[in-house]
């Protein structure tokens, strides 16, 4: 009798384990990770002492930027809608004003792929001579994305991220740990990322407990 019970328990355990594995597979199939966006370069030529200016005001208002977009999903492509970038200058902690826009045409990005979008903006209205040490800019990105699963596409999801950009007195972007670009983040509180981690932890605990 106890022998039979043990057998039954074993079977049950195996069954629960398979269920857990199935749930994990389904989760991996359905879960989506948002793209990672970062500004890799942000060259403010007005602050680059070595570049002589050709403009009558004595300042070269051109800013060059390099935006990197990365799809971290290992099995899902991403369709981006028209992507809008807006740049702001922040003369102090409370104020900011727009200095330039850019629009990029819709595109598709395969899984685990990275891509760059570059451009120039003409930053008018910035009082360059007032900048002593650090200049603070802000970038906002707005688009919608659809994720491509094996057989279908998800609905459009609004995707909005932004970041402050610190530029030193040589006109270069102040990066994180010397090398990495500045990551654009969302203000949205309920970022799905945390739930994904909780989900996988839950499943692992579930499997472990049987
Ligand atoms: C500003 O400097 C950049 C980099 O040298 C140059 O490509 C650009 O033509 C300059 N723009 C003006 C208006 O002088
Ligand atoms: C950015 O685009 C908006 C809407 O198209 C426009 O009103 C605004 O003047 C633009 N700003 C700059 C700095 O070009
Ligand atoms: C991007 O800009 C275009 C034109 O300014 C506008 O029609 C569109 O709604 C914007 N898209 C997003 C996601 O803000």
Coordinates of C-alpha atoms and ligand atoms in Angstrom, one line a residue:
X1 CA 0.0 0.0 0.0
X2 CA 2.7 2.6 0.9
X3 CA 4.6 1.4 -2.2
X4 CA 1.7 2.2 -4.4
X5 CA 1.3 5.6 -2.8
X6 CA 4.9 6.5 -3.3
X7 CA 4.5 5.5 -7.0
X8 CA 1.5 7.7 -7.3
X9 CA 3.4 10.6 -5.7
X10 CA 6.2 10.1 -8.1
X11 CA 3.9 10.2 -11.0
X12 CA 2.2 13.3 -9.7
X13 CA 5.5 15.0 -9.2
X14 CA 6.5 14.2 -12.8
X15 CA 3.3 15.5 -14.0
X16 CA 3.7 18.8 -12.0
X17 CA 7.2 19.1 -13.3
X18 CA 6.0 18.7 -16.9
X19 CA 3.3 21.3 -16.3
X20 CA 5.9 23.7 -14.9
X21 CA 8.1 23.1 -17.9
X22 CA 5.2 23.7 -20.2
X23 CA 4.3 26.9 -18.4
X24 CA 7.9 28.0 -18.8
X25 CA 7.9 27.3 -22.5
X26 CA 4.7 29.1 -23.0
X27 CA 6.0 32.0 -21.0
X28 CA 9.2 32.1 -23.1
X29 CA 7.0 32.0 -26.2
X30 CA 4.7 34.9 -25.3
X31 CA 6.7 37.2 -23.1
X32 CA 8.2 40.3 -24.8
X33 CA 11.0 42.5 -23.8
X34 CA 11.0 46.1 -24.8
X35 CA 13.8 47.4 -27.0
X36 CA 16.8 49.0 -25.3
X37 CA 17.5 52.5 -26.6
X38 CA 20.6 54.5 -25.9
X39 CA 22.4 57.6 -27.0
X40 CA 25.9 56.5 -27.9
X41 CA 27.3 59.8 -29.2
X42 CA 26.2 63.4 -28.7
X43 CA 28.7 65.9 -30.0
X44 CA 28.1 69.5 -29.3
X45 CA 30.4 71.3 -31.7
X46 CA 29.8 74.7 -30.1
X47 CA 31.6 73.4 -27.1
X48 CA 34.4 71.8 -29.0
X49 CA 37.1 74.4 -28.9
X50 CA 39.2 72.9 -31.7
X51 CA 36.5 73.3 -34.3
X52 CA 36.5 76.7 -36.0
X53 CA 33.1 78.0 -36.7
X54 CA 31.8 79.3 -40.1
X55 CA 28.6 80.8 -38.7
X56 CA 28.4 84.6 -38.3
X57 CA 27.6 84.4 -34.6
X58 CA 30.9 82.6 -34.0
X59 CA 29.1 79.4 -32.8
X60 CA 28.6 76.2 -34.6
X61 CA 25.1 75.2 -33.6
X62 CA 25.3 71.7 -35.0
X63 CA 24.9 68.7 -32.6
X64 CA 25.5 65.2 -33.9
X65 CA 23.8 62.3 -32.3
X66 CA 23.9 58.5 -32.6
X67 CA 20.9 56.6 -31.3
X68 CA 21.3 52.8 -30.7
X69 CA 18.2 50.5 -30.7
X70 CA 18.6 47.0 -29.5
X71 CA 16.1 44.1 -29.7
X72 CA 16.9 41.8 -26.7
X73 CA 14.2 39.3 -27.5
X74 CA 15.8 36.0 -28.5
X75 CA 12.9 34.8 -30.6
X76 CA 10.9 37.9 -31.6
X77 CA 11.3 40.6 -34.2
X78 CA 10.1 44.1 -33.6
X79 CA 8.2 46.4 -36.0
X80 CA 8.8 50.0 -35.2
X81 CA 6.3 52.6 -36.4
X82 CA 7.5 56.1 -37.4
X83 CA 10.0 57.0 -34.7
X84 CA 10.1 60.6 -33.4
X85 CA 13.0 62.0 -31.5
X86 CA 12.8 65.4 -29.7
X87 CA 15.8 67.1 -28.2
X88 CA 15.7 69.7 -25.5
X89 CA 18.2 72.0 -23.9
X90 CA 17.9 72.5 -20.1
X91 CA 19.6 75.8 -19.1
X92 CA 18.7 75.0 -15.4
X93 CA 16.9 72.4 -13.3
X94 CA 13.4 73.8 -13.9
X95 CA 13.3 75.0 -17.5
X96 CA 13.8 73.3 -20.9
X97 CA 13.1 74.2 -24.5
X98 CA 13.1 72.1 -27.7
X99 CA 16.1 72.5 -29.9
X100 CA 15.4 69.9 -32.6
X101 CA 13.3 67.1 -33.9
X102 CA 14.0 64.1 -36.0
X103 CA 11.6 61.5 -37.6
X104 CA 12.7 58.1 -38.9
X105 CA 10.6 55.9 -41.2
X106 CA 9.1 52.6 -39.9
X107 CA 11.4 49.6 -39.9
X108 CA 11.7 46.0 -38.8
X109 CA 14.4 44.7 -36.4
X110 CA 15.1 41.0 -36.2
X111 CA 15.7 39.2 -32.9
X112 CA 19.0 40.0 -31.0
X113 CA 19.7 42.7 -33.6
X114 CA 21.0 46.2 -33.0
X115 CA 20.7 49.2 -35.3
X116 CA 21.7 52.9 -35.2
X117 CA 20.0 56.1 -36.3
X118 CA 22.2 59.1 -36.7
X119 CA 21.6 62.7 -37.4
X120 CA 22.4 66.4 -36.9
X121 CA 20.3 69.0 -35.2
X122 CA 20.7 72.8 -35.4
X123 CA 20.4 73.9 -31.8
X124 CA 19.3 77.5 -32.1
X125 CA 18.7 79.7 -29.0
X126 CA 21.3 78.1 -26.7
X127 CA 23.5 80.6 -25.0
X128 CA 26.8 78.7 -25.4
X129 CA 28.8 81.4 -23.8
X130 CA 26.9 80.8 -20.5
X131 CA 28.0 77.2 -20.3
X132 CA 30.9 76.7 -18.0
X133 CA 31.2 73.1 -17.0
X134 CA 28.4 70.8 -17.9
X135 CA 25.6 71.3 -20.4
X136 CA 22.4 69.3 -19.8
X137 CA 20.2 68.2 -22.7
X138 CA 17.3 65.9 -22.9
X139 CA 16.1 63.4 -25.5
X140 CA 12.6 61.9 -25.8
X141 CA 11.8 59.0 -28.1
X142 CA 8.2 58.2 -29.2
X143 CA 7.0 55.4 -31.4
X144 CA 4.8 52.3 -31.3
X145 CA 6.0 48.8 -31.6
X146 CA 4.6 45.4 -32.6
X147 CA 6.3 42.2 -31.7
X148 CA 6.5 39.4 -34.3
X149 CA 6.0 36.0 -32.8
X150 CA 6.5 32.8 -34.9
X151 CA 3.0 33.0 -36.4
X152 CA 1.5 36.3 -35.6
X153 CA 2.1 40.0 -34.6
X154 CA 1.0 41.6 -31.4
X155 CA -1.1 44.8 -31.4
X156 CA 0.6 48.2 -31.5
X157 CA 2.1 49.2 -28.1
X158 CA 3.1 52.8 -27.4
X159 CA 6.7 53.1 -26.6
X160 CA 8.1 56.3 -25.0
X161 CA 11.4 56.7 -23.3
X162 CA 13.8 59.5 -22.6
X163 CA 17.0 60.5 -20.8
X164 CA 19.0 63.5 -19.7
X165 CA 22.3 64.0 -21.5
X166 CA 25.3 65.6 -19.8
X167 CA 27.8 67.1 -22.1
X168 CA 31.2 68.2 -20.8
X169 CA 33.1 71.4 -21.7
X170 CA 34.7 69.7 -24.6
X171 CA 31.4 69.0 -26.2
X172 CA 31.3 65.2 -25.6
X173 CA 28.6 63.1 -24.0
X174 CA 29.5 62.1 -20.4
X175 CA 29.0 58.4 -20.5
X176 CA 28.4 55.8 -17.9
X177 CA 31.5 54.0 -16.6
X178 CA 33.6 55.6 -19.3
X179 CA 32.2 53.8 -22.3
X180 CA 28.5 52.9 -22.2
X181 CA 25.9 55.1 -23.9
X182 CA 23.1 56.8 -22.0
X183 CA 20.1 54.5 -21.7
X184 CA 16.7 55.9 -22.4
X185 CA 14.1 54.9 -19.7
X186 CA 10.4 55.0 -19.4
X187 CA 8.5 57.0 -16.7
X188 CA 5.8 54.3 -16.7
X189 CA 5.6 52.6 -13.3
X190 CA 4.3 49.2 -14.3
X191 CA 7.2 48.1 -16.4
X192 CA 6.6 44.5 -17.4
X193 CA 10.2 43.6 -16.8
X194 CA 9.7 43.0 -13.1
X195 CA 6.7 40.7 -13.6
X196 CA 8.8 38.6 -16.0
X197 CA 11.3 38.0 -13.3
X198 CA 8.6 37.2 -10.8
X199 CA 7.0 34.9 -13.2
X200 CA 10.1 32.8 -13.8
X201 CA 10.9 32.8 -10.1
X202 CA 7.4 31.5 -9.4
X203 CA 7.7 28.7 -11.9
X204 CA 11.1 27.7 -10.6
X205 CA 9.8 27.6 -7.0
X206 CA 6.8 25.6 -8.1
X207 CA 9.0 23.1 -9.8
X208 CA 11.4 22.9 -6.8
X209 CA 8.7 22.4 -4.3
X210 CA 7.5 19.1 -5.7
Ligands
LIG1 C1 30.0 72.4 -37.4 O1 31.1 71.5 -37.1 C2 30.9 70.3 -37.8 C3 32.1 69.3 -37.4 O2 33.3 69.8 -37.7 C4 30.8 70.5 -39.3 O3 30.6 69.2 -39.9 C5 29.7 71.4 -39.6 O4 29.7 71.7 -41.0 C6 29.9 72.7 -38.8 N1 28.7 73.6 -39.1 C7 28.8 74.9 -39.2 C8 27.5 75.6 -39.4 O5 29.9 75.4 -39.3
LIG2 C1 9.4 70.0 -33.4 O1 8.2 69.5 -34.0 C2 7.1 70.2 -33.6 C3 5.9 69.6 -34.3 O2 6.2 69.1 -35.6 C4 7.2 71.7 -33.9 O3 6.1 72.4 -33.5 C5 8.4 72.3 -33.2 O4 8.7 73.6 -33.6 C6 9.7 71.4 -33.6 N1 10.8 71.9 -32.8 C7 12.0 72.2 -33.3 C8 13.0 72.7 -32.3 O5 12.3 72.0 -34.4
LIG3 C1 5.6 61.4 -34.7 O1 5.5 62.6 -35.3 C2 4.4 62.6 -36.3 C3 4.5 64.0 -37.0 O2 5.0 65.0 -36.2 C4 3.1 62.4 -35.6 O3 2.1 62.4 -36.6 C5 3.1 61.1 -34.9 O4 1.9 60.9 -34.2 C6 4.3 61.0 -34.0 N1 4.3 59.7 -33.4 C7 4.4 59.5 -32.1 C8 4.5 58.1 -31.7 O5 4.4 60.4 -31.3

